[in-house]
Tab-separated table of C-alpha atoms and ligand atoms in Angstrom:
chain	number	residue	atom	x	y	z
T	1	MET	CA	-0.002	0.000	0.000
T	2	GLU	CA	2.967	2.294	0.685
T	3	ALA	CA	4.004	2.067	-2.984
T	4	GLU	CA	0.438	2.888	-4.025
T	5	ARG	CA	0.396	5.976	-1.802
T	6	GLN	CA	3.709	7.098	-3.270
T	7	VAL	CA	2.436	6.674	-6.858
T	8	ALA	CA	-0.814	8.469	-5.974
T	9	ALA	CA	1.250	11.402	-4.629
T	10	TRP	CA	3.368	11.590	-7.804
T	11	LEU	CA	0.205	11.511	-9.905
T	12	ALA	CA	-1.494	14.144	-7.794
T	13	GLU	CA	1.388	16.548	-8.448
T	14	ALA	CA	1.857	15.787	-12.129
T	15	THR	CA	0.603	18.030	-14.874
T	16	LYS	CA	1.713	15.686	-17.686
T	17	VAL	CA	1.204	11.976	-17.417
T	18	THR	CA	1.863	9.601	-20.303
T	19	VAL	CA	0.224	6.198	-20.117
T	20	LEU	CA	1.390	3.114	-22.001
T	21	THR	CA	-1.191	0.340	-22.001
T	22	GLY	CA	-1.063	-3.303	-23.041
T	23	ALA	CA	-3.458	-6.188	-23.231
T	24	GLY	CA	-3.576	-6.552	-19.430
T	25	ILE	CA	-5.756	-3.475	-18.972
T	26	SER	CA	-8.499	-5.143	-21.017
T	27	THR	CA	-8.527	-8.633	-19.445
T	28	ASP	CA	-11.056	-7.445	-16.854
T	29	SER	CA	-13.266	-6.452	-19.791
T	30	GLY	CA	-13.182	-10.070	-20.950
T	31	ILE	CA	-10.576	-9.591	-23.700
T	32	PRO	CA	-7.767	-12.143	-23.171
T	33	ASP	CA	-4.111	-11.057	-23.330
T	34	PHE	CA	-1.399	-12.994	-25.170
T	35	ARG	CA	1.190	-13.824	-22.535
T	36	GLY	CA	-0.632	-13.711	-19.176
T	37	PRO	CA	-1.641	-16.948	-17.368
T	38	ASN	CA	-4.859	-17.154	-19.424
T	39	GLY	CA	-3.318	-15.657	-22.546
T	40	LEU	CA	-4.038	-16.769	-26.082
T	41	TRP	CA	-0.412	-17.805	-26.715
T	42	THR	CA	0.091	-19.258	-23.250
T	43	ALA	CA	-2.684	-21.732	-24.114
T	44	ASP	CA	-1.663	-22.233	-27.759
T	45	PRO	CA	1.855	-21.079	-28.732
T	46	GLY	CA	1.078	-22.051	-32.383
T	47	ALA	CA	-1.462	-19.216	-32.517
T	48	GLN	CA	1.470	-16.808	-33.020
T	49	ARG	CA	1.513	-17.796	-36.718
T	50	LEU	CA	-1.815	-16.010	-37.171
T	51	PHE	CA	-0.080	-12.780	-36.134
T	52	THR	CA	3.034	-13.209	-38.275
T	53	LEU	CA	2.953	-11.263	-41.532
T	54	ARG	CA	4.795	-13.776	-43.719
T	55	ASP	CA	2.515	-16.642	-42.676
T	56	TYR	CA	-0.548	-14.483	-43.186
T	57	LEU	CA	0.478	-13.448	-46.695
T	58	THR	CA	1.530	-16.901	-47.872
T	59	ASP	CA	-0.988	-19.272	-46.297
T	60	SER	CA	-4.724	-18.957	-46.954
T	61	GLN	CA	-5.422	-21.323	-44.014
T	62	VAL	CA	-3.790	-18.780	-41.685
T	63	ARG	CA	-6.006	-16.021	-43.140
T	64	ILE	CA	-9.146	-18.142	-42.811
T	65	ALA	CA	-8.307	-18.833	-39.154
T	66	ALA	CA	-7.519	-15.133	-38.568
T	67	TRP	CA	-10.905	-14.046	-39.986
T	68	LYS	CA	-12.658	-16.516	-37.685
T	69	ILE	CA	-10.797	-15.039	-34.698
T	70	ARG	CA	-11.697	-11.488	-35.747
T	71	GLN	CA	-15.346	-12.464	-36.180
T	72	ALA	CA	-15.507	-13.952	-32.673
T	73	HIS	CA	-13.332	-11.226	-31.072
T	74	ALA	CA	-14.329	-10.353	-27.509
T	75	ALA	CA	-13.874	-6.626	-28.327
T	76	TRP	CA	-17.227	-6.522	-30.178
T	77	THR	CA	-19.197	-7.058	-26.978
T	78	ALA	CA	-16.704	-5.887	-24.338
T	79	ARG	CA	-17.188	-2.779	-22.219
T	80	PRO	CA	-14.437	-0.620	-20.659
T	81	ASN	CA	-13.639	-1.483	-17.028
T	82	PRO	CA	-12.739	0.742	-14.037
T	83	GLY	CA	-9.088	0.707	-15.189
T	84	HIS	CA	-9.971	2.357	-18.503
T	85	GLU	CA	-12.335	4.719	-16.672
T	86	ALA	CA	-9.592	5.839	-14.282
T	87	ILE	CA	-7.528	7.006	-17.282
T	88	VAL	CA	-10.506	9.066	-18.433
T	89	GLU	CA	-10.297	10.752	-15.021
T	90	LEU	CA	-6.687	11.681	-15.778
T	91	GLU	CA	-7.867	13.384	-18.941
T	92	ASN	CA	-10.742	15.090	-17.131
T	93	ASN	CA	-8.230	16.388	-14.581
T	94	GLY	CA	-6.223	17.953	-17.401
T	95	GLN	CA	-3.203	15.758	-16.593
T	96	LEU	CA	-3.118	13.332	-19.534
T	97	ARG	CA	-0.376	13.957	-22.106
T	98	ALA	CA	-1.243	10.846	-24.152
T	99	ILE	CA	-2.238	7.206	-24.018
T	100	ILE	CA	0.146	5.080	-26.037
T	101	THR	CA	-1.686	1.804	-26.463
T	102	GLN	CA	-0.555	-1.496	-27.880
T	103	ASN	CA	-4.172	-2.577	-27.782
T	104	ILE	CA	-6.291	-2.781	-30.890
T	105	ASP	CA	-9.600	-3.043	-29.046
T	106	GLY	CA	-10.761	0.608	-29.016
T	107	MET	CA	-11.587	0.466	-25.261
T	108	HIS	CA	-9.907	3.766	-24.377
T	109	GLN	CA	-12.028	5.668	-26.886
T	110	LEU	CA	-15.142	3.767	-25.817
T	111	ALA	CA	-14.414	4.689	-22.183
T	112	GLY	CA	-14.406	8.377	-23.170
T	113	ASN	CA	-10.801	9.383	-23.834
T	114	SER	CA	-10.393	11.814	-26.733
T	115	GLU	CA	-9.423	10.245	-30.044
T	116	ASP	CA	-6.526	12.655	-30.416
T	117	LEU	CA	-4.967	11.597	-27.113
T	118	VAL	CA	-4.919	7.892	-28.020
T	119	ILE	CA	-1.881	6.722	-30.004
T	120	GLU	CA	-2.600	3.228	-31.337
T	121	VAL	CA	0.934	1.985	-32.003
T	122	HIS	CA	-0.221	-1.464	-33.133
T	123	GLY	CA	-3.213	-0.259	-35.154
T	124	SER	CA	-6.890	-0.920	-34.736
T	125	LEU	CA	-9.202	-3.867	-35.120
T	126	TYR	CA	-11.900	-1.567	-36.476
T	127	GLU	CA	-10.255	-1.086	-39.881
T	128	VAL	CA	-9.204	-3.394	-42.721
T	129	GLU	CA	-6.307	-2.704	-45.039
T	130	CYS	CA	-5.594	-4.115	-48.503
T	131	MET	CA	-2.024	-5.432	-48.509
T	132	SER	CA	-1.733	-4.630	-52.254
T	133	CYS	CA	-3.410	-1.280	-52.931
T	134	GLY	CA	-3.631	0.038	-49.378
T	135	ALA	CA	-7.406	0.666	-49.518
T	136	LEU	CA	-8.908	1.083	-46.026
T	137	THR	CA	-12.403	-0.197	-45.223
T	138	ALA	CA	-14.480	-0.775	-42.103
T	139	MET	CA	-13.961	-4.083	-40.327
T	140	SER	CA	-17.741	-4.398	-39.889
T	141	ASP	CA	-18.260	-4.431	-43.703
T	142	THR	CA	-15.628	-7.113	-44.221
T	143	LEU	CA	-16.936	-9.256	-41.366
T	144	GLU	CA	-20.382	-9.168	-43.019
T	145	ARG	CA	-18.771	-10.749	-46.075
T	146	VAL	CA	-17.163	-13.433	-43.864
T	147	THR	CA	-20.519	-14.145	-42.281
T	148	ALA	CA	-22.090	-14.389	-45.745
T	149	GLY	CA	-19.630	-17.170	-46.637
T	150	GLU	CA	-16.364	-15.599	-47.910
T	151	ALA	CA	-13.838	-17.395	-45.702
T	152	ASP	CA	-10.895	-15.262	-46.972
T	153	PRO	CA	-12.414	-12.086	-48.493
T	154	ALA	CA	-10.318	-10.268	-51.120
T	155	CYS	CA	-10.056	-6.510	-51.753
T	156	LEU	CA	-13.092	-5.352	-53.732
T	157	ARG	CA	-10.962	-2.792	-55.549
T	158	CYS	CA	-7.921	-4.826	-56.643
T	159	GLY	CA	-8.387	-8.429	-55.456
T	160	GLY	CA	-5.499	-8.159	-52.989
T	161	ILE	CA	-5.200	-9.804	-49.586
T	162	LEU	CA	-7.131	-8.075	-46.802
T	163	LYS	CA	-5.888	-7.846	-43.231
T	164	ALA	CA	-6.952	-6.035	-40.085
T	165	ARG	CA	-5.091	-2.706	-39.893
T	166	THR	CA	-3.071	-4.059	-36.992
T	167	VAL	CA	0.666	-4.517	-36.779
T	168	SER	CA	1.711	-8.164	-37.147
T	169	PHE	CA	5.140	-9.605	-36.341
T	170	GLY	CA	7.427	-8.728	-39.238
T	171	GLN	CA	5.466	-5.573	-40.028
T	172	PRO	CA	6.954	-2.146	-39.248
T	173	LEU	CA	5.183	0.424	-37.117
T	174	GLU	CA	3.940	3.533	-38.930
T	175	PRO	CA	6.788	6.058	-38.549
T	176	ALA	CA	4.529	9.001	-37.703
T	177	VAL	CA	2.715	6.988	-35.036
T	178	LEU	CA	5.994	5.830	-33.474
T	179	GLN	CA	7.278	9.426	-33.492
T	180	ALA	CA	4.127	10.624	-31.709
T	181	ALA	CA	4.618	7.884	-29.094
T	182	GLN	CA	8.268	8.829	-28.581
T	183	ALA	CA	7.366	12.497	-28.232
T	184	ALA	CA	4.760	11.666	-25.571
T	185	ALA	CA	7.212	9.388	-23.692
T	186	GLN	CA	9.792	12.135	-23.383
T	187	ASP	CA	7.301	14.847	-22.450
T	188	CYS	CA	5.859	13.748	-19.130
T	189	GLN	CA	6.599	13.776	-15.411
T	190	VAL	CA	5.087	10.355	-14.774
T	191	PHE	CA	5.114	7.456	-17.218
T	192	LEU	CA	2.659	4.701	-16.336
T	193	ALA	CA	3.188	1.337	-18.066
T	194	ILE	CA	0.016	-0.646	-17.438
T	195	GLY	CA	-0.798	-4.268	-18.255
T	196	THR	CA	2.043	-4.885	-20.634
T	197	SER	CA	4.696	-7.587	-20.487
T	198	LEU	CA	7.079	-5.011	-22.062
T	199	THR	CA	8.452	-7.648	-24.400
T	200	VAL	CA	7.422	-6.120	-27.747
T	201	GLN	CA	9.858	-3.633	-29.290
T	202	PRO	CA	10.160	-0.811	-30.124
T	203	VAL	CA	7.305	0.034	-27.769
T	204	ALA	CA	8.909	-1.386	-24.628
T	205	SER	CA	11.933	0.876	-25.063
T	206	LEU	CA	9.663	3.911	-24.604
T	207	VAL	CA	10.213	3.217	-20.886
T	208	ASP	CA	13.927	4.022	-21.340
T	209	ARG	CA	13.101	7.158	-23.306
T	210	ALA	CA	10.747	8.419	-20.586
T	211	ALA	CA	13.332	7.660	-17.855
T	212	GLN	CA	16.112	9.420	-19.783
T	213	HIS	CA	13.929	12.529	-19.939
T	214	GLY	CA	13.369	12.521	-16.177
T	215	ALA	CA	9.933	10.904	-15.799
T	216	LYS	CA	9.047	8.774	-12.779
T	217	ILE	CA	8.522	5.264	-14.165
T	218	VAL	CA	5.614	3.267	-12.717
T	219	ILE	CA	4.971	-0.282	-13.883
T	220	ILE	CA	1.585	-1.800	-13.083
T	221	ASN	CA	1.535	-5.457	-14.053
T	222	ALA	CA	0.668	-8.744	-12.371
T	223	GLU	CA	3.840	-10.458	-13.581
T	224	PRO	CA	7.462	-9.272	-13.626
T	225	THR	CA	8.695	-7.416	-16.729
T	226	PRO	CA	12.216	-6.926	-18.131
T	227	TYR	CA	11.995	-3.229	-17.161
T	228	ASP	CA	11.168	-3.681	-13.450
T	229	GLN	CA	14.709	-2.712	-12.359
T	230	LYS	CA	14.271	0.650	-14.082
T	231	ALA	CA	10.955	1.429	-12.408
T	232	ASP	CA	10.630	3.943	-9.581
T	233	ALA	CA	7.600	1.952	-8.425
T	234	ARG	CA	6.036	-1.365	-9.330
T	235	LEU	CA	2.461	-2.359	-8.480
T	236	SER	CA	1.150	-5.851	-9.068
T	237	SER	CA	-2.458	-5.650	-7.881
T	238	PRO	CA	-5.247	-6.146	-10.432
T	239	ILE	CA	-5.299	-3.119	-12.754
T	240	SER	CA	-9.024	-2.427	-12.538
T	241	GLU	CA	-8.688	-2.192	-8.744
T	242	VAL	CA	-5.399	-0.331	-8.389
T	243	LEU	CA	-5.890	2.367	-11.042
T	244	PRO	CA	-9.056	3.850	-9.477
T	245	ARG	CA	-7.205	3.923	-6.118
T	246	ILE	CA	-4.190	5.845	-7.409
T	247	ILE	CA	-6.059	8.108	-9.855
T	248	SER	CA	-8.825	9.887	-8.090
T	249	SER	CA	-10.232	13.121	-9.457
T	250	GLY	CA	-10.732	14.726	-6.044
T	251	GLU	CA	-7.243	13.884	-4.770
T	252	ALA	CA	-5.496	15.064	-7.901
T	253	THR	CA	-7.340	18.381	-8.033
T	254	ASP	CA	-6.920	19.056	-4.301
T	255	ALA	CA	-3.220	18.283	-4.347
T	256	ARG	CA	-2.587	20.498	-7.331
T	257	SER	CA	-4.559	23.422	-6.016
T	258	ALA	CA	-2.866	23.080	-2.619
T	259	SER	CA	0.618	23.220	-4.119
A	301	NAD	P1	0.942	-9.276	-23.073
A	301	NAD	O1	-0.126	-10.306	-23.276
A	301	NAD	O2	2.325	-9.603	-23.545
A	301	NAD	O3	1.079	-8.973	-21.509
A	301	NAD	C1	-0.027	-8.619	-20.724
A	301	NAD	C2	0.450	-8.507	-19.301
A	301	NAD	O4	-0.636	-8.051	-18.508
A	301	NAD	C3	0.880	-9.852	-18.695
A	301	NAD	O5	2.179	-9.716	-18.164
A	301	NAD	C4	-0.159	-10.120	-17.572
A	301	NAD	O6	0.437	-10.691	-16.425
A	301	NAD	C5	-0.664	-8.730	-17.288
A	301	NAD	N1	-2.075	-8.709	-16.820
A	301	NAD	C6	-3.143	-9.273	-17.445
A	301	NAD	N2	-4.278	-8.955	-16.814
A	301	NAD	C7	-3.912	-8.185	-15.738
A	301	NAD	C8	-4.656	-7.549	-14.689
A	301	NAD	N3	-6.001	-7.604	-14.640
A	301	NAD	N4	-3.944	-6.834	-13.742
A	301	NAD	C9	-2.586	-6.766	-13.781
A	301	NAD	N5	-1.866	-7.335	-14.779
A	301	NAD	C10	-2.508	-8.028	-15.736
A	301	NAD	O7	0.423	-7.918	-23.657
A	301	NAD	P2	1.191	-6.742	-24.383
A	301	NAD	O8	2.432	-6.406	-23.654
A	301	NAD	O9	0.167	-5.703	-24.607
A	301	NAD	O10	1.632	-7.341	-25.797
A	301	NAD	C11	0.694	-8.062	-26.534
A	301	NAD	C12	0.470	-7.596	-27.958
A	301	NAD	O11	-0.736	-8.182	-28.353
A	301	NAD	C13	0.243	-6.134	-28.093
A	301	NAD	O12	1.101	-5.690	-29.071
A	301	NAD	C14	-1.192	-5.969	-28.587
A	301	NAD	O13	-1.206	-5.347	-29.870
A	301	NAD	C15	-1.737	-7.310	-28.782
A	301	NAD	N6	-2.990	-7.662	-28.040
A	301	NAD	C16	-3.973	-6.732	-27.864
A	301	NAD	C17	-5.110	-7.037	-27.162
A	301	NAD	C18	-6.176	-6.003	-26.999
A	301	NAD	O14	-6.312	-5.137	-27.862
A	301	NAD	N7	-6.899	-6.010	-25.882
A	301	NAD	C19	-5.286	-8.330	-26.608
A	301	NAD	C20	-4.258	-9.280	-26.811
A	301	NAD	C21	-3.119	-8.916	-27.516
């Protein structure tokens, strides 16, 4: 609890907080993570092929399986949880510099954070991209085609392979999006890394960038991460319980106006 009080005090004083979120913030909304105890890959390591660009582009069976997963994705029925809602409080308090999210589930926006404060470094499940001509379409339209019987729907404009506009292994991040994330990491007093195993680069190295620019580093994750030694504080309680305790609108406002 002492560590929580310390983090709450840092947050209460901060005017710029950058948040980095991973799949762990959405598990309490019913969306499984990849590497946690109940993660998709923990249960089935072979499932990684579905998220590897080369396999996706060369194997229609991988694409067919990926479309089935997208169709049944928990994000379509999930609701934001108190963890997401606590980050909305940070924005309402005027303290949020940005949310850098590795998640593709749209929960931060659904919770009420402003679109322009959410940096989706690994893309979004809500859009589909043609891997040949680059055409962008709505995921809902493509999933209707899957439901109607097209197991591996092709681009309606050029016949190319369609894929969710999410970043697979072997696929680079969009340079402008990465730059926005780097700028947010180096422009904050507190950097909160929440629900991420910090094993996917280059996103994980944003922790280093924030630390080099003087931010307090707080890691909130049930399991250890490779960056724990660099953290000023580490909290391992469930995210949807701990975030509302350390981010409270009243506390933050009172502390700032008292200082
Ligand atoms: P990860 O699966 O590698 O790690 C999630 C971490 O969160 C684990 O260490 C786990 O112990 C922790 N965790 C899970 N639930 C928690 C809880 N309630 N409280 C505290 N800790 C909890 O996730 P990652 O680091 O985000 O990397 C996975 C990649 O997969 C990302 O790039 C992302 O694009 C993608 N992904 C996204 C979603 C989503 O959009 N919700 C879901 C699965 C995977």
